[in-house]
Each structure stands twice: as structure tokens, then as C-alpha cells.
Amino acid sequence: MKNDKFFSNLGLAMRAGKLVTGEDMVIEAIRSGQAKLVIVAEDASEGTFKKVNDKCSYYGVPIYQYGRRDQLGASIGKETRVVIAVTDAGFARMLKQ
């Protein structure tokens, strides 16, 4: 685990209800301007990464590739997660540090 603080902050954001997970929901959050930061697992498929990355660059949303899908899922108390959007600017700032 590279950065436990990152994952615990992700868990905090989840408990605060400031995360959206799942590819379709995340793309919707990017389109609607809710997403402040998008996190994609390092083991996401190339197609998934490209699709989400294209949306992020079009709408000007920062995107991070971080952690494996099992780490991302575990940090928010869910099954594996490949794509997560942070919908709160404060949490987005905290996770970028």
C-alpha cells in the first residue's frame, strides 16, 4: 500500500457521501459538473481509462490513476472499484495532496 492517508481520506469522503462510483455514474457526474476529481485504478482496462480520461479532459476535471481496484474498493468499504469521482472540492483538494 503506497499511501495509507490517501485511502483513509477516500474512506472519509465515502462516509461523507461525497463519492460516486461506477463508470456510468462517474461519467454522469463529470458531465453534470459534480465531479471535482476522478480516480481510476492503475489496473483499469485501457478502454475504461481512455473513455473516462477523454471525458475528464473535455470537461476539465482532474484525473488521477492511483491504487489497484481492490485497494480502491476496500478503502470505501465496497467490492472492487475501478472508477471513482469525488464530488466535493474540499475532499478533492485533500486527496490531491
CSV table of C-alpha atoms in Angstrom, one decimal:
chain,number,residue,atom,x,y,z
A,1,MET,CA,0.0,0.0,0.0
A,2,LYS,CA,1.7,3.2,-1.1
A,3,ASN,CA,-0.2,5.9,0.7
A,4,ASP,CA,-2.5,4.9,3.6
A,5,LYS,CA,-3.5,8.5,4.1
A,6,PHE,CA,-4.9,8.7,0.6
A,7,PHE,CA,-7.0,5.6,1.1
A,8,SER,CA,-8.3,6.7,4.6
A,9,ASN,CA,-9.2,10.1,3.1
A,10,LEU,CA,-11.1,8.3,0.4
A,11,GLY,CA,-13.0,6.4,3.1
A,12,LEU,CA,-13.8,9.7,4.8
A,13,ALA,CA,-15.2,11.1,1.6
A,14,MET,CA,-17.3,8.0,1.2
A,15,ARG,CA,-18.7,8.2,4.7
A,16,ALA,CA,-19.5,11.9,4.0
A,17,GLY,CA,-21.4,10.9,0.9
A,18,LYS,CA,-19.0,12.8,-1.5
A,19,LEU,CA,-18.1,9.9,-3.8
A,20,VAL,CA,-19.7,8.5,-6.9
A,21,THR,CA,-18.5,5.1,-8.1
A,22,GLY,CA,-19.1,3.0,-11.2
A,23,GLU,CA,-18.2,4.1,-14.7
A,24,ASP,CA,-21.7,5.3,-15.8
A,25,MET,CA,-22.3,7.2,-12.6
A,26,VAL,CA,-18.9,8.8,-12.7
A,27,ILE,CA,-19.3,9.9,-16.4
A,28,GLU,CA,-22.7,11.4,-15.4
A,29,ALA,CA,-21.0,13.3,-12.5
A,30,ILE,CA,-18.3,14.6,-14.9
A,31,ARG,CA,-21.0,15.7,-17.4
A,32,SER,CA,-23.1,17.4,-14.8
A,33,GLY,CA,-20.1,19.3,-13.3
A,34,GLN,CA,-20.4,17.5,-10.0
A,35,ALA,CA,-17.0,15.6,-10.2
A,36,LYS,CA,-14.1,17.6,-8.8
A,37,LEU,CA,-11.6,14.8,-9.1
A,38,VAL,CA,-11.7,11.4,-10.8
A,39,ILE,CA,-9.7,8.5,-9.6
A,40,VAL,CA,-9.0,5.5,-11.9
A,41,ALA,CA,-7.4,2.3,-10.7
A,42,GLU,CA,-4.0,1.6,-12.1
A,43,ASP,CA,-5.2,-1.8,-13.2
A,44,ALA,CA,-8.3,-0.4,-15.1
A,45,SER,CA,-8.6,-1.6,-18.7
A,46,GLU,CA,-7.2,0.7,-21.4
A,47,GLY,CA,-10.7,1.3,-22.8
A,48,THR,CA,-12.1,2.3,-19.5
A,49,PHE,CA,-9.2,4.7,-18.8
A,50,LYS,CA,-9.4,6.2,-22.2
A,51,LYS,CA,-13.2,6.7,-22.0
A,52,VAL,CA,-13.0,8.4,-18.6
A,53,ASN,CA,-9.8,10.3,-19.4
A,54,ASP,CA,-11.4,11.8,-22.6
A,55,LYS,CA,-14.5,12.9,-20.6
A,56,CYS,CA,-12.3,14.4,-17.9
A,57,SER,CA,-10.1,16.4,-20.3
A,58,TYR,CA,-13.2,17.6,-22.3
A,59,TYR,CA,-14.9,18.9,-19.1
A,60,GLY,CA,-11.6,20.0,-17.4
A,61,VAL,CA,-11.8,17.5,-14.5
A,62,PRO,CA,-8.5,16.4,-12.9
A,63,ILE,CA,-7.9,12.7,-13.2
A,64,TYR,CA,-5.6,10.5,-11.1
A,65,GLN,CA,-4.5,6.9,-11.6
A,66,TYR,CA,-4.0,5.5,-8.2
A,67,GLY,CA,-4.0,2.2,-6.4
A,68,ARG,CA,-5.4,-1.1,-7.6
A,69,ARG,CA,-9.2,-1.8,-7.9
A,70,ASP,CA,-9.1,-4.0,-4.8
A,71,GLN,CA,-7.5,-1.2,-2.8
A,72,LEU,CA,-9.9,1.4,-4.0
A,73,GLY,CA,-12.9,-0.8,-3.2
A,74,ALA,CA,-11.6,-1.8,0.2
A,75,SER,CA,-10.9,1.8,1.2
A,76,ILE,CA,-14.5,2.7,0.7
A,77,GLY,CA,-15.9,-0.5,2.1
A,78,LYS,CA,-17.1,-1.9,-1.3
A,79,GLU,CA,-16.2,-4.6,-3.7
A,80,THR,CA,-13.6,-3.7,-6.2
A,81,ARG,CA,-13.9,-0.2,-7.7
A,82,VAL,CA,-12.2,0.9,-10.9
A,83,VAL,CA,-13.5,4.5,-11.3
A,84,ILE,CA,-14.4,6.9,-8.5
A,85,ALA,CA,-15.5,10.5,-8.7
A,86,VAL,CA,-15.0,12.9,-5.8
A,87,THR,CA,-17.9,15.4,-5.7
A,88,ASP,CA,-16.6,17.7,-3.0
A,89,ALA,CA,-13.9,20.3,-3.7
A,90,GLY,CA,-12.5,20.1,-0.1
A,91,PHE,CA,-12.1,16.3,-0.3
A,92,ALA,CA,-10.7,16.6,-3.9
A,93,ARG,CA,-8.0,19.1,-2.6
A,94,MET,CA,-7.2,16.8,0.3
A,95,LEU,CA,-6.8,13.7,-1.9
A,96,LYS,CA,-4.6,15.7,-4.4
A,97,GLN,CA,-2.0,16.4,-1.7
